[in-house]
CSV table of C-alpha atoms in Angstrom, one decimal:
chain,number,residue,atom,x,y,z
U,1,MET,CA,-10.5,-19.7,-4.0
U,2,HIS,CA,-9.9,-21.6,-7.1
U,3,ARG,CA,-7.3,-24.4,-8.6
U,4,TRP,CA,-4.0,-22.8,-9.6
U,5,PRO,CA,-2.6,-24.6,-12.6
U,6,ILE,CA,1.2,-23.6,-12.2
U,7,PRO,CA,3.1,-25.7,-14.8
U,8,ASP,CA,6.0,-28.0,-13.3
U,9,LEU,CA,4.4,-28.9,-10.1
U,10,PRO,CA,5.2,-32.2,-8.4
U,11,ASP,CA,3.4,-35.1,-9.2
U,12,GLY,CA,0.6,-35.5,-6.6
U,13,CYS,CA,0.6,-31.6,-5.7
U,14,GLU,CA,-2.2,-29.1,-6.2
U,15,LEU,CA,-1.8,-25.5,-5.6
U,16,TRP,CA,-5.2,-23.3,-4.9
U,17,LEU,CA,-5.3,-19.7,-5.1
U,18,LYS,CA,-7.4,-17.7,-2.6
U,19,ARG,CA,-8.2,-14.2,-4.0
U,20,ASP,CA,-7.8,-11.9,-1.2
U,21,ASP,CA,-7.3,-9.2,-4.2
U,22,LEU,CA,-11.1,-9.6,-4.8
U,23,THR,CA,-12.3,-8.7,-1.4
U,24,GLY,CA,-14.3,-5.7,-2.6
U,25,LEU,CA,-12.4,-2.5,-1.6
U,26,GLN,CA,-10.9,-0.5,-4.8
U,27,LEU,CA,-7.1,-1.8,-5.6
U,28,SER,CA,-7.8,-4.0,-2.7
U,29,GLY,CA,-5.6,-7.0,-0.9
U,30,ASN,CA,-5.0,-8.4,2.3
U,31,LYS,CA,-5.0,-5.3,4.0
U,32,VAL,CA,-9.0,-4.8,3.9
U,33,ARG,CA,-9.4,-7.5,6.3
U,34,LYS,CA,-7.4,-6.0,8.9
U,35,LEU,CA,-9.0,-2.3,8.1
U,36,GLU,CA,-12.5,-3.9,8.8
U,37,PHE,CA,-11.8,-4.1,12.6
U,38,LEU,CA,-9.1,-0.8,12.7
U,39,ILE,CA,-11.6,1.7,11.3
U,40,ALA,CA,-14.6,0.1,13.5
U,41,ASP,CA,-12.4,0.6,16.3
U,42,ALA,CA,-11.9,4.4,15.0
U,43,LYS,CA,-15.4,5.0,14.5
U,44,GLU,CA,-16.3,3.7,18.0
U,45,LYS,CA,-13.9,5.8,19.6
U,46,GLY,CA,-15.4,8.9,17.8
U,47,CYS,CA,-12.3,9.6,15.9
U,48,ASP,CA,-12.6,11.9,13.1
U,49,SER,CA,-9.1,10.9,11.2
U,50,VAL,CA,-6.7,8.2,10.9
U,51,ILE,CA,-2.8,8.1,10.6
U,52,THR,CA,-0.7,5.5,9.1
U,53,ILE,CA,2.7,5.2,7.7
U,54,GLY,CA,4.5,3.0,5.0
U,55,GLY,CA,6.6,3.4,1.9
U,56,ILE,CA,5.9,5.8,-0.8
U,57,GLN,CA,3.8,3.3,-2.8
U,58,SER,CA,2.6,1.3,0.4
U,59,ASN,CA,-0.5,-0.6,-0.7
U,60,HIS,CA,-1.5,-0.5,2.6
U,61,CYS,CA,-1.2,3.5,3.0
U,62,ARG,CA,-3.8,3.1,-0.3
U,63,ALA,CA,-6.3,0.7,1.4
U,64,THR,CA,-6.3,2.8,4.5
U,65,ALA,CA,-7.1,5.8,2.7
U,66,VAL,CA,-9.9,4.5,0.6
U,67,ALA,CA,-11.3,2.3,3.5
U,68,ALA,CA,-11.3,5.8,5.9
U,69,ARG,CA,-12.9,7.7,3.0
U,70,TYR,CA,-15.8,5.1,2.9
U,71,ALA,CA,-16.2,5.7,6.9
U,72,GLY,CA,-16.2,9.2,6.5
U,73,LEU,CA,-12.8,9.8,8.1
U,74,ASP,CA,-10.0,11.8,6.8
U,75,THR,CA,-6.5,10.2,6.6
U,76,TYR,CA,-2.7,11.4,7.3
U,77,LEU,CA,-0.3,9.4,5.6
U,78,ILE,CA,3.4,9.5,6.5
U,79,LEU,CA,5.2,8.1,3.5
U,80,ARG,CA,9.0,7.4,3.2
U,81,THR,CA,11.1,8.0,0.4
U,82,SER,CA,14.6,9.0,-0.7
U,83,LYS,CA,16.6,11.8,0.7
U,84,GLU,CA,16.5,13.2,-2.9
U,85,LEU,CA,12.7,13.4,-3.0
U,86,VAL,CA,11.6,14.4,0.3
U,87,GLU,CA,11.3,18.1,-0.7
U,88,GLU,CA,9.5,17.5,-3.7
U,89,ASP,CA,5.9,17.1,-4.6
U,90,PRO,CA,5.3,13.3,-4.9
U,91,GLY,CA,3.2,13.5,-7.8
U,92,LEU,CA,0.0,11.0,-9.1
U,93,VAL,CA,1.9,8.3,-9.8
U,94,GLY,CA,0.3,4.9,-8.8
U,95,ASN,CA,-0.8,4.6,-5.3
U,96,LEU,CA,-0.4,8.2,-4.8
U,97,LEU,CA,-3.1,9.4,-7.4
U,98,VAL,CA,-5.5,7.2,-5.2
U,99,GLU,CA,-4.9,8.6,-2.1
U,100,ARG,CA,-4.8,12.2,-3.4
U,101,LEU,CA,-8.2,11.6,-5.1
U,102,VAL,CA,-9.5,10.5,-2.0
U,103,GLY,CA,-8.4,14.0,0.1
U,104,CYS,CA,-5.1,12.4,1.9
U,105,HIS,CA,-2.9,14.7,3.7
U,106,ILE,CA,0.7,13.5,2.9
U,107,GLU,CA,3.8,13.9,4.9
U,108,LEU,CA,7.1,13.0,3.3
U,109,VAL,CA,9.9,11.6,5.5
U,110,THR,CA,13.4,10.1,4.4
U,111,LYS,CA,14.3,6.7,4.9
U,112,GLN,CA,17.4,7.9,7.3
U,113,GLU,CA,14.7,9.6,9.4
U,114,TYR,CA,12.5,6.4,9.4
U,115,VAL,CA,15.4,4.3,10.4
U,116,ALA,CA,16.7,6.8,13.1
U,117,LEU,CA,13.1,7.6,14.7
U,118,GLY,CA,10.9,4.6,13.8
U,119,SER,CA,7.2,4.2,12.6
U,120,GLU,CA,6.0,4.5,16.0
U,121,ALA,CA,7.4,7.4,17.0
U,122,LEU,CA,6.7,9.2,13.5
U,123,GLY,CA,3.2,8.2,14.1
U,124,GLN,CA,2.8,9.4,17.7
U,125,ASN,CA,4.6,12.7,16.8
U,126,LEU,CA,1.9,13.3,14.3
U,127,LEU,CA,-0.9,12.4,16.4
U,128,GLU,CA,0.1,14.7,19.2
U,129,ARG,CA,0.4,17.5,16.7
U,130,LEU,CA,-3.2,16.9,15.6
U,131,ARG,CA,-4.7,16.7,18.8
U,132,ARG,CA,-3.0,20.0,19.7
U,133,GLN,CA,-4.7,21.4,16.5
U,134,GLY,CA,-8.0,19.8,17.8
U,135,ARG,CA,-8.5,16.8,15.7
U,136,ASN,CA,-9.3,13.3,17.3
U,137,PRO,CA,-6.9,10.9,15.4
U,138,TYR,CA,-6.5,7.3,15.4
U,139,LEU,CA,-3.2,5.6,14.8
U,140,ILE,CA,-2.9,2.6,12.7
U,141,PRO,CA,0.3,0.8,12.5
U,142,VAL,CA,2.5,-0.2,9.4
U,143,GLY,CA,0.5,-2.6,7.6
U,144,GLY,CA,-2.4,-2.5,10.0
U,145,SER,CA,-0.5,-5.2,11.9
U,146,ASN,CA,-1.4,-5.3,15.4
U,147,SER,CA,-3.4,-7.4,17.9
U,148,LEU,CA,-6.8,-6.1,16.4
U,149,GLY,CA,-6.2,-6.1,12.9
U,150,THR,CA,-5.0,-9.7,13.3
U,151,TRP,CA,-8.7,-10.4,13.6
U,152,GLY,CA,-8.9,-9.9,10.1
U,153,TYR,CA,-7.3,-13.2,9.4
U,154,LEU,CA,-8.5,-15.0,12.3
U,155,GLN,CA,-11.7,-14.3,10.5
U,156,GLY,CA,-10.2,-15.1,6.8
U,157,MET,CA,-9.5,-18.3,8.2
U,158,GLU,CA,-12.7,-19.3,9.6
U,159,GLU,CA,-14.1,-18.6,5.8
U,160,VAL,CA,-11.6,-21.0,4.4
U,161,SER,CA,-12.6,-23.3,6.8
U,162,GLN,CA,-16.6,-22.6,5.7
U,163,GLN,CA,-15.5,-22.9,2.1
U,164,LEU,CA,-13.7,-26.3,2.5
U,165,ASN,CA,-16.9,-27.7,4.3
U,166,ALA,CA,-19.3,-26.4,1.4
U,167,SER,CA,-17.1,-28.0,-1.2
U,168,LEU,CA,-16.2,-24.6,-2.8
U,169,GLY,CA,-12.4,-25.6,-2.7
U,170,PRO,CA,-10.5,-28.6,-2.5
U,171,GLY,CA,-11.3,-31.7,0.0
U,172,HIS,CA,-8.6,-30.7,2.3
U,173,LEU,CA,-5.5,-28.8,2.5
U,174,ASP,CA,-1.9,-29.8,3.7
U,175,ASP,CA,-0.2,-26.3,3.8
U,176,VAL,CA,-1.1,-23.1,3.7
U,177,VAL,CA,1.5,-20.7,2.1
U,178,VAL,CA,1.8,-16.7,2.3
U,179,ALA,CA,3.7,-14.0,1.7
U,180,CYS,CA,4.9,-11.8,5.0
U,181,GLY,CA,5.9,-8.2,5.2
U,182,SER,CA,4.8,-6.7,8.6
U,183,GLY,CA,3.9,-10.1,10.3
U,184,GLY,CA,-0.1,-9.0,11.3
U,185,THR,CA,-1.4,-11.5,8.3
U,186,THR,CA,0.7,-14.4,8.9
U,187,ALA,CA,0.0,-14.0,12.5
U,188,GLY,CA,-3.8,-14.4,11.9
U,189,ILE,CA,-3.2,-16.7,9.4
U,190,ALA,CA,-1.1,-19.1,11.7
U,191,LEU,CA,-3.6,-18.8,14.7
U,192,GLY,CA,-6.7,-19.1,12.6
U,193,VAL,CA,-5.3,-22.4,11.1
U,194,HIS,CA,-4.5,-23.8,14.7
U,195,LEU,CA,-8.1,-23.0,16.2
U,196,SER,CA,-10.2,-24.2,12.9
U,197,ASP,CA,-10.6,-27.6,11.6
U,198,ILE,CA,-8.0,-27.2,8.7
U,199,LYS,CA,-5.0,-28.2,10.9
U,200,ALA,CA,-2.5,-27.3,7.8
U,201,ARG,CA,1.2,-26.6,8.2
U,202,VAL,CA,1.5,-22.7,7.6
U,203,HIS,CA,4.6,-21.6,5.5
U,204,ALA,CA,5.7,-17.5,5.6
U,205,TYR,CA,7.8,-16.1,3.1
U,206,GLY,CA,9.1,-13.2,4.4
U,207,VAL,CA,9.9,-10.4,2.0
U,208,CYS,CA,11.9,-8.1,4.6
U,209,ASP,CA,13.5,-8.5,7.8
U,210,SER,CA,14.5,-12.1,9.0
U,211,PRO,CA,12.8,-15.1,10.3
U,212,GLU,CA,13.6,-14.5,13.9
U,213,TYR,CA,12.0,-11.2,13.5
U,214,PHE,CA,8.9,-12.1,12.5
U,215,TYR,CA,8.7,-14.8,15.0
U,216,ASN,CA,9.1,-12.2,17.7
U,217,TYR,CA,6.8,-9.8,16.2
U,218,MET,CA,4.0,-12.3,16.1
U,219,ASN,CA,4.3,-13.4,19.7
U,220,GLY,CA,3.9,-9.6,20.6
U,221,ILE,CA,0.7,-9.8,18.6
U,222,LEU,CA,-0.5,-13.4,20.1
U,223,ARG,CA,0.4,-12.0,23.6
U,224,GLY,CA,-1.9,-8.9,22.6
U,225,LEU,CA,-4.6,-11.7,21.8
U,226,GLY,CA,-4.2,-13.2,25.1
U,227,SER,CA,-2.4,-16.5,23.8
U,228,ASP,CA,0.7,-17.8,25.1
U,229,LEU,CA,1.7,-19.8,22.2
U,230,ASP,CA,4.7,-19.7,20.4
U,231,SER,CA,4.7,-18.5,16.8
U,232,ARG,CA,7.4,-20.9,16.3
U,233,THR,CA,5.0,-23.7,17.0
U,234,LEU,CA,2.3,-22.3,14.5
U,235,VAL,CA,4.2,-21.3,11.2
U,236,GLU,CA,7.7,-21.8,9.6
U,237,CYS,CA,9.0,-18.5,8.3
U,238,LYS,CA,11.1,-18.5,5.2
U,239,GLN,CA,13.6,-16.2,3.8
U,240,ALA,CA,12.6,-14.6,0.4
U,241,LYS,CA,13.3,-11.1,0.4
U,242,GLY,CA,16.1,-11.7,-2.4
U,243,ARG,CA,17.9,-8.4,-3.4
U,244,GLY,CA,15.7,-6.4,-0.5
U,245,TYR,CA,12.4,-5.3,0.1
U,246,ALA,CA,10.8,-4.2,-3.4
U,247,GLU,CA,14.1,-5.2,-5.3
U,248,ASN,CA,13.5,-7.8,-7.9
U,249,THR,CA,15.8,-10.5,-9.3
U,250,GLU,CA,15.4,-11.2,-13.0
U,251,GLU,CA,14.7,-14.8,-11.7
U,252,GLU,CA,11.8,-13.6,-9.6
U,253,LEU,CA,10.6,-11.3,-12.6
U,254,LYS,CA,10.5,-14.7,-14.7
U,255,VAL,CA,8.3,-16.4,-12.5
U,256,MET,CA,6.0,-13.5,-12.4
U,257,GLN,CA,5.9,-13.1,-15.9
U,258,GLU,CA,5.3,-16.7,-16.6
U,259,THR,CA,2.6,-17.1,-14.3
U,260,ALA,CA,0.9,-14.2,-15.9
U,261,LEU,CA,1.1,-15.7,-19.3
U,262,GLN,CA,0.1,-19.2,-18.3
U,263,THR,CA,-2.6,-18.6,-15.8
U,264,GLY,CA,-3.7,-15.0,-16.1
U,265,VAL,CA,-2.9,-14.4,-12.5
U,266,VAL,CA,-1.1,-11.0,-12.1
U,267,LEU,CA,1.0,-11.2,-9.1
U,268,ASP,CA,2.6,-8.3,-6.9
U,269,PRO,CA,6.4,-8.1,-7.3
U,270,VAL,CA,6.7,-6.7,-3.6
U,271,TYR,CA,4.9,-9.6,-1.9
U,272,SER,CA,3.0,-12.5,-3.7
U,273,GLY,CA,5.6,-12.7,-6.7
U,274,LYS,CA,8.2,-13.1,-4.3
U,275,ALA,CA,6.4,-15.8,-2.1
U,276,LEU,CA,5.7,-17.9,-5.3
U,277,HIS,CA,9.1,-17.5,-6.4
U,278,GLY,CA,10.2,-18.8,-2.8
U,279,LEU,CA,7.7,-21.5,-3.1
U,280,LEU,CA,9.0,-22.8,-6.6
U,281,LYS,CA,12.5,-22.4,-5.9
U,282,ALA,CA,12.1,-24.7,-2.8
U,283,SER,CA,9.8,-27.3,-4.5
U,284,PRO,CA,6.3,-27.8,-2.6
U,285,ALA,CA,7.8,-31.2,-2.1
U,286,ALA,CA,10.4,-30.0,0.3
U,287,MET,CA,7.8,-28.7,2.7
U,288,HIS,CA,7.0,-32.5,3.8
U,289,PRO,CA,8.8,-35.5,5.2
U,290,PRO,CA,10.9,-37.9,3.0
U,291,GLY,CA,8.4,-39.9,1.2
U,292,ALA,CA,5.3,-37.8,1.8
U,293,SER,CA,3.1,-36.8,-1.1
U,294,PRO,CA,3.3,-33.1,-1.6
U,295,GLY,CA,-0.6,-32.8,-1.2
U,296,THR,CA,-2.8,-29.7,-1.6
U,297,ILE,CA,-1.7,-26.2,-0.9
U,298,PRO,CA,-3.7,-23.0,-0.9
U,299,PHE,CA,-1.4,-19.7,-1.5
U,300,LEU,CA,-3.0,-16.7,-0.3
U,301,ALA,CA,-2.1,-13.4,-2.4
U,302,PRO,CA,-1.5,-11.0,-3.0
U,303,PRO,CA,-1.2,-8.3,-0.2
C-alpha cells in the first residue's frame, strides 16, 4: 500500500493505493485472493480440472488458468464472444496467449447464448459432459464470486488492518473504494471492514449491472457465509459503467492516461479505470457529510 498523489484532490484528502496487482501470480489482480481458496477446495476434493466462464479477454479466466496449472490441474474455459467470431479460432491475443501457453481447453459461446442460458447452466452442462468422459472437474463461478471465494478478501482486509497497525500505511482510513464487476470482491471487502478495526465506509463503483443487482447478489454471498447482514448497510454501490461493460468514454480514457503520466500507475480500462473516474467525477469530498473533512481513502486496484 502506498500514497497515490492524484492531482487536484480536495484539501485534506489523501488517496492511498492497495497494490493487488502485485500479488505474485503472473498478470495477477484481485482474482488471485479468491483463487487461493477455490483451487485449494478443488484439490481437497480430488478434482483433476477446473471449469470457469467469462468474456473473451477475461482477467479472471486467465488468472484461473495460471493458478490451476500451478496446482497441477487442467482448465476448461467457456469464453463469450460475438456471433461473427464464435466459429473462428480466437487467436493468441492478450489473455488468450497466456491461457493457451498453459494448455487451456477453450470453448466459445455467443453473447446471445450466454444471455439465454446463463453462466450457471453453461458451466453445469460442461461439468456433466466432462464427468461422462471420466474427468472430475471443479466448477468456479464467474469472477470466482461465491461465498468461498469471498474469504480471499476477508483475509485481504485483515492484511490491510495489519498494515495500518504496523504503520505501513496511513494512520487510519475513512473510506475504502473498489471497482465492482461480479460482487464477490466487494462483498469480502465490505464484510471484512465491518469485522475488522478499520471501520471505514466502503464505496463500490459498478462497471456493469445496477446497484440493486449487486446488493442482492452480495446478500446471497453473505447468506452463504452464515451472515444475516444486509449488504446495503455495509457498502454503498454506485453506478460507473458509463457506455457499458468494457466500453470507455473519452473522459474515462483521459483520466487513465493522466493518471499513468502523473503517477506511473497504469489502470485497467474495464474495472479500476472506471472506478477512479467515478470517484473523481463525484469528488471524494461528496462521500462525506457536509462540513466533514474528506479524510484518507484507500483505492483497491486493479481487478
